[in-house]
């Protein structure tokens, strides 16, 4: 009986030790899982910071670099203004105004017509042009202007001078030129010619007419005037 009691006590002790060892093993496994999850969360957090922070810092650097300056790929007619501040852009505009053409020559075949700038009372508005240039990409505040900034950077934009002129005089000039250019179309004609008792049928070919598209002509003239 004494031996049996010792064996029972030994078995119970082994069971308790096995239970605690098993419990301790589970605690270690759970701890590892928690640590691994924390590590993964840290990696995810770092990735989010990098992926989100890099574009944001790039955008901020871009905006700061071109504060009070013309954005890249913006041109005044054919002149690139990238990075110019207000005074530099104003100097560029004034230089182009000096090169403003005093007349526009229109020709068709051997005929030539001239429209003088003075006859149209043209006035190039430097201040309005500067305002237009420096509002490009700044029509809205960030982040509502991101799409506009992207399109501006990807495709650029060509800006012409803001100007005023006497539209009625321009319309009169275009009407006069159009009337001089106009030629009516001639349809083919069939003629019967009698000679020496014979009848000959002759077909005279027609002629194409010529007519000026007034709207297109006016648009072209305005574009040329706005980009001296």
GROMACS .gro file of C-alpha atoms in nm:
model
  228
    1UNK     CA    1   0.000   0.000   0.000
    2UNK     CA    2   0.282   0.239   0.076
    3UNK     CA    3   0.439   0.181  -0.268
    4UNK     CA    4   0.109   0.233  -0.442
    5UNK     CA    5   0.060   0.561  -0.264
    6UNK     CA    6   0.402   0.683  -0.369
    7UNK     CA    7   0.336   0.582  -0.731
    8UNK     CA    8   0.005   0.772  -0.733
    9UNK     CA    9   0.166   1.082  -0.585
   10UNK     CA   10   0.448   1.060  -0.844
   11UNK     CA   11   0.201   1.028  -1.130
   12UNK     CA   12  -0.003   1.325  -1.008
   13UNK     CA   13   0.314   1.532  -0.972
   14UNK     CA   14   0.416   1.444  -1.331
   15UNK     CA   15   0.069   1.539  -1.457
   16UNK     CA   16   0.088   1.877  -1.283
   17UNK     CA   17   0.439   1.939  -1.420
   18UNK     CA   18   0.323   1.839  -1.771
   19UNK     CA   19   0.021   2.069  -1.740
   20UNK     CA   20   0.234   2.369  -1.641
   21UNK     CA   21   0.492   2.294  -1.910
   22UNK     CA   22   0.215   2.273  -2.171
   23UNK     CA   23   0.060   2.597  -2.048
   24UNK     CA   24   0.398   2.769  -2.050
   25UNK     CA   25   0.455   2.647  -2.408
   26UNK     CA   26   0.124   2.792  -2.520
   27UNK     CA   27   0.207   3.123  -2.353
   28UNK     CA   28   0.539   3.136  -2.541
   29UNK     CA   29   0.364   3.061  -2.873
   30UNK     CA   30   0.100   3.327  -2.811
   31UNK     CA   31   0.373   3.577  -2.719
   32UNK     CA   32   0.558   3.504  -3.043
   33UNK     CA   33   0.240   3.554  -3.246
   34UNK     CA   34   0.173   3.887  -3.074
   35UNK     CA   35   0.531   4.003  -3.136
   36UNK     CA   36   0.512   3.898  -3.501
   37UNK     CA   37   0.183   4.088  -3.545
   38UNK     CA   38   0.333   4.396  -3.382
   39UNK     CA   39   0.632   4.370  -3.614
   40UNK     CA   40   0.404   4.340  -3.918
   41UNK     CA   41   0.201   4.638  -3.800
   42UNK     CA   42   0.519   4.841  -3.764
   43UNK     CA   43   0.622   4.745  -4.118
   44UNK     CA   44   0.279   4.841  -4.249
   45UNK     CA   45   0.291   5.171  -4.063
   46UNK     CA   46   0.638   5.248  -4.199
   47UNK     CA   47   0.525   5.156  -4.552
   48UNK     CA   48   0.222   5.385  -4.525
   49UNK     CA   49   0.440   5.670  -4.399
   50UNK     CA   50   0.688   5.623  -4.683
   51UNK     CA   51   0.429   5.577  -4.959
   52UNK     CA   52   0.216   5.864  -4.836
   53UNK     CA   53   0.492   6.094  -4.720
   54UNK     CA   54   0.713   6.081  -5.030
   55UNK     CA   55   0.452   6.211  -5.278
   56UNK     CA   56   0.337   6.470  -5.025
   57UNK     CA   57   0.690   6.596  -4.962
   58UNK     CA   58   0.754   6.604  -5.339
   59UNK     CA   59   0.438   6.807  -5.395
   60UNK     CA   60   0.526   7.049  -5.115
   61UNK     CA   61   0.878   7.092  -5.255
   62UNK     CA   62   0.731   7.158  -5.603
   63UNK     CA   63   0.487   7.418  -5.471
   64UNK     CA   64   0.754   7.590  -5.263
   65UNK     CA   65   1.002   7.594  -5.553
   66UNK     CA   66   0.751   7.775  -5.777
   67UNK     CA   67   0.599   8.007  -5.520
   68UNK     CA   68   0.532   8.339  -5.699
   69UNK     CA   69   0.688   8.195  -6.014
   70UNK     CA   70   0.548   8.068  -6.344
   71UNK     CA   71   0.496   7.693  -6.343
   72UNK     CA   72   0.694   7.464  -6.582
   73UNK     CA   73   0.591   7.428  -6.947
   74UNK     CA   74   0.400   7.757  -6.953
   75UNK     CA   75   0.482   7.967  -7.258
   76UNK     CA   76   0.386   8.313  -7.374
   77UNK     CA   77   0.326   8.242  -7.743
   78UNK     CA   78   0.660   8.073  -7.823
   79UNK     CA   79   0.861   8.206  -7.527
   80UNK     CA   80   0.918   7.968  -7.234
   81UNK     CA   81   0.853   8.134  -6.898
   82UNK     CA   82   0.929   7.844  -6.662
   83UNK     CA   83   1.044   7.965  -6.320
   84UNK     CA   84   1.028   8.336  -6.395
   85UNK     CA   85   0.910   8.565  -6.117
   86UNK     CA   86   0.670   8.856  -6.167
   87UNK     CA   87   0.928   9.119  -6.263
   88UNK     CA   88   1.115   8.884  -6.498
   89UNK     CA   89   0.791   8.788  -6.672
   90UNK     CA   90   0.691   9.153  -6.704
   91UNK     CA   91   1.026   9.228  -6.870
   92UNK     CA   92   0.969   8.941  -7.115
   93UNK     CA   93   0.621   9.073  -7.199
   94UNK     CA   94   0.747   9.427  -7.258
   95UNK     CA   95   1.020   9.296  -7.487
   96UNK     CA   96   0.765   9.109  -7.696
   97UNK     CA   97   0.545   9.417  -7.718
   98UNK     CA   98   0.839   9.602  -7.876
   99UNK     CA   99   0.839   9.338  -8.150
  100UNK     CA  100   0.467   9.379  -8.211
  101UNK     CA  101   0.393   9.382  -8.590
  102UNK     CA  102   0.261   9.710  -8.726
  103UNK     CA  103   0.070   9.539  -9.003
  104UNK     CA  104  -0.063   9.202  -9.117
  105UNK     CA  105  -0.026   9.096  -9.480
  106UNK     CA  106  -0.287   8.874  -9.641
  107UNK     CA  107  -0.229   8.724  -9.982
  108UNK     CA  108  -0.408   8.495 -10.226
  109UNK     CA  109  -0.234   8.423 -10.550
  110UNK     CA  110  -0.108   8.752 -10.688
  111UNK     CA  111  -0.335   8.965 -10.469
  112UNK     CA  112  -0.216   9.118 -10.142
  113UNK     CA  113  -0.400   9.306  -9.871
  114UNK     CA  114  -0.268   9.482  -9.563
  115UNK     CA  115  -0.434   9.541  -9.227
  116UNK     CA  116  -0.253   9.797  -9.012
  117UNK     CA  117  -0.248   9.757  -8.635
  118UNK     CA  118  -0.313  10.126  -8.581
  119UNK     CA  119  -0.640  10.108  -8.778
  120UNK     CA  120  -0.777   9.854  -8.529
  121UNK     CA  121  -0.682  10.050  -8.214
  122UNK     CA  122  -0.504   9.748  -8.066
  123UNK     CA  123  -0.399   9.761  -7.701
  124UNK     CA  124  -0.199   9.475  -7.548
  125UNK     CA  125  -0.286   9.451  -7.179
  126UNK     CA  126   0.033   9.357  -6.992
  127UNK     CA  127  -0.125   9.356  -6.645
  128UNK     CA  128  -0.412   9.126  -6.747
  129UNK     CA  129  -0.166   8.892  -6.923
  130UNK     CA  130   0.054   8.874  -6.612
  131UNK     CA  131  -0.249   8.797  -6.396
  132UNK     CA  132  -0.350   8.518  -6.633
  133UNK     CA  133   0.000   8.367  -6.631
  134UNK     CA  134   0.033   8.365  -6.253
  135UNK     CA  135  -0.315   8.222  -6.197
  136UNK     CA  136  -0.234   7.911  -6.403
  137UNK     CA  137  -0.231   7.618  -6.161
  138UNK     CA  138  -0.348   7.846  -5.881
  139UNK     CA  139  -0.716   7.872  -5.973
  140UNK     CA  140  -0.796   7.667  -5.661
  141UNK     CA  141  -0.614   7.599  -5.336
  142UNK     CA  142  -0.441   7.264  -5.272
  143UNK     CA  143  -0.547   6.987  -5.286
  144UNK     CA  144  -0.831   7.094  -5.516
  145UNK     CA  145  -0.586   7.208  -5.786
  146UNK     CA  146  -0.385   6.884  -5.808
  147UNK     CA  147  -0.548   6.772  -6.133
  148UNK     CA  148  -0.485   7.114  -6.288
  149UNK     CA  149  -0.121   7.107  -6.176
  150UNK     CA  150  -0.073   6.758  -6.321
  151UNK     CA  151  -0.221   6.852  -6.659
  152UNK     CA  152  -0.014   7.169  -6.663
  153UNK     CA  153   0.304   6.974  -6.594
  154UNK     CA  154   0.219   6.691  -6.836
  155UNK     CA  155   0.097   6.897  -7.134
  156UNK     CA  156   0.198   7.256  -7.063
  157UNK     CA  157  -0.003   7.555  -7.176
  158UNK     CA  158   0.045   7.827  -7.437
  159UNK     CA  159  -0.077   8.169  -7.331
  160UNK     CA  160  -0.142   8.462  -7.564
  161UNK     CA  161  -0.153   8.832  -7.482
  162UNK     CA  162  -0.471   8.971  -7.337
  163UNK     CA  163  -0.571   9.255  -7.568
  164UNK     CA  164  -0.847   9.491  -7.673
  165UNK     CA  165  -0.923   9.619  -8.022
  166UNK     CA  166  -1.200   9.773  -8.231
  167UNK     CA  167  -1.397   9.465  -8.337
  168UNK     CA  168  -1.622   9.659  -8.571
  169UNK     CA  169  -1.326   9.793  -8.768
  170UNK     CA  170  -1.177   9.444  -8.787
  171UNK     CA  171  -1.509   9.306  -8.916
  172UNK     CA  172  -1.520   9.586  -9.178
  173UNK     CA  173  -1.165   9.507  -9.293
  174UNK     CA  174  -1.246   9.136  -9.321
  175UNK     CA  175  -1.566   9.208  -9.515
  176UNK     CA  176  -1.373   9.430  -9.761
  177UNK     CA  177  -1.102   9.168  -9.812
  178UNK     CA  178  -1.356   8.887  -9.848
  179UNK     CA  179  -1.542   9.080 -10.117
  180UNK     CA  180  -1.220   9.129 -10.315
  181UNK     CA  181  -1.121   8.765 -10.282
  182UNK     CA  182  -1.463   8.635 -10.381
  183UNK     CA  183  -1.500   8.464 -10.717
  184UNK     CA  184  -1.825   8.294 -10.814
  185UNK     CA  185  -1.813   7.936 -10.935
  186UNK     CA  186  -1.872   7.876 -11.308
  187UNK     CA  187  -2.073   7.570 -11.410
  188UNK     CA  188  -1.976   7.365 -11.717
  189UNK     CA  189  -2.138   7.490 -12.040
  190UNK     CA  190  -2.250   7.292 -12.345
  191UNK     CA  191  -2.233   7.474 -12.678
  192UNK     CA  192  -2.335   7.366 -13.028
  193UNK     CA  193  -2.123   7.517 -13.302
  194UNK     CA  194  -2.237   7.512 -13.664
  195UNK     CA  195  -1.968   7.531 -13.928
  196UNK     CA  196  -1.967   7.422 -14.293
  197UNK     CA  197  -2.293   7.239 -14.243
  198UNK     CA  198  -2.156   7.044 -13.951
  199UNK     CA  199  -2.269   7.066 -13.594
  200UNK     CA  200  -2.007   7.030 -13.320
  201UNK     CA  201  -2.096   6.994 -12.954
  202UNK     CA  202  -1.842   7.153 -12.721
  203UNK     CA  203  -1.831   7.121 -12.343
  204UNK     CA  204  -1.652   7.400 -12.160
  205UNK     CA  205  -1.530   7.299 -11.818
  206UNK     CA  206  -1.646   7.493 -11.517
  207UNK     CA  207  -1.434   7.686 -11.270
  208UNK     CA  208  -1.413   7.655 -10.896
  209UNK     CA  209  -1.526   7.955 -10.699
  210UNK     CA  210  -1.335   8.127 -10.423
  211UNK     CA  211  -1.487   8.245 -10.098
  212UNK     CA  212  -1.329   8.350  -9.770
  213UNK     CA  213  -1.436   8.188  -9.443
  214UNK     CA  214  -1.477   8.510  -9.244
  215UNK     CA  215  -1.492   8.344  -8.904
  216UNK     CA  216  -1.173   8.142  -8.961
  217UNK     CA  217  -0.996   8.446  -9.104
  218UNK     CA  218  -1.090   8.659  -8.803
  219UNK     CA  219  -0.976   8.388  -8.560
  220UNK     CA  220  -0.643   8.358  -8.741
  221UNK     CA  221  -0.589   8.736  -8.740
  222UNK     CA  222  -0.668   8.759  -8.367
  223UNK     CA  223  -0.426   8.476  -8.291
  224UNK     CA  224  -0.150   8.646  -8.485
  225UNK     CA  225  -0.216   8.978  -8.314
  226UNK     CA  226  -0.221   8.817  -7.968
  227UNK     CA  227   0.117   8.653  -8.030
  228UNK     CA  228   0.348   8.915  -8.178
   0.00000   0.00000   0.00000
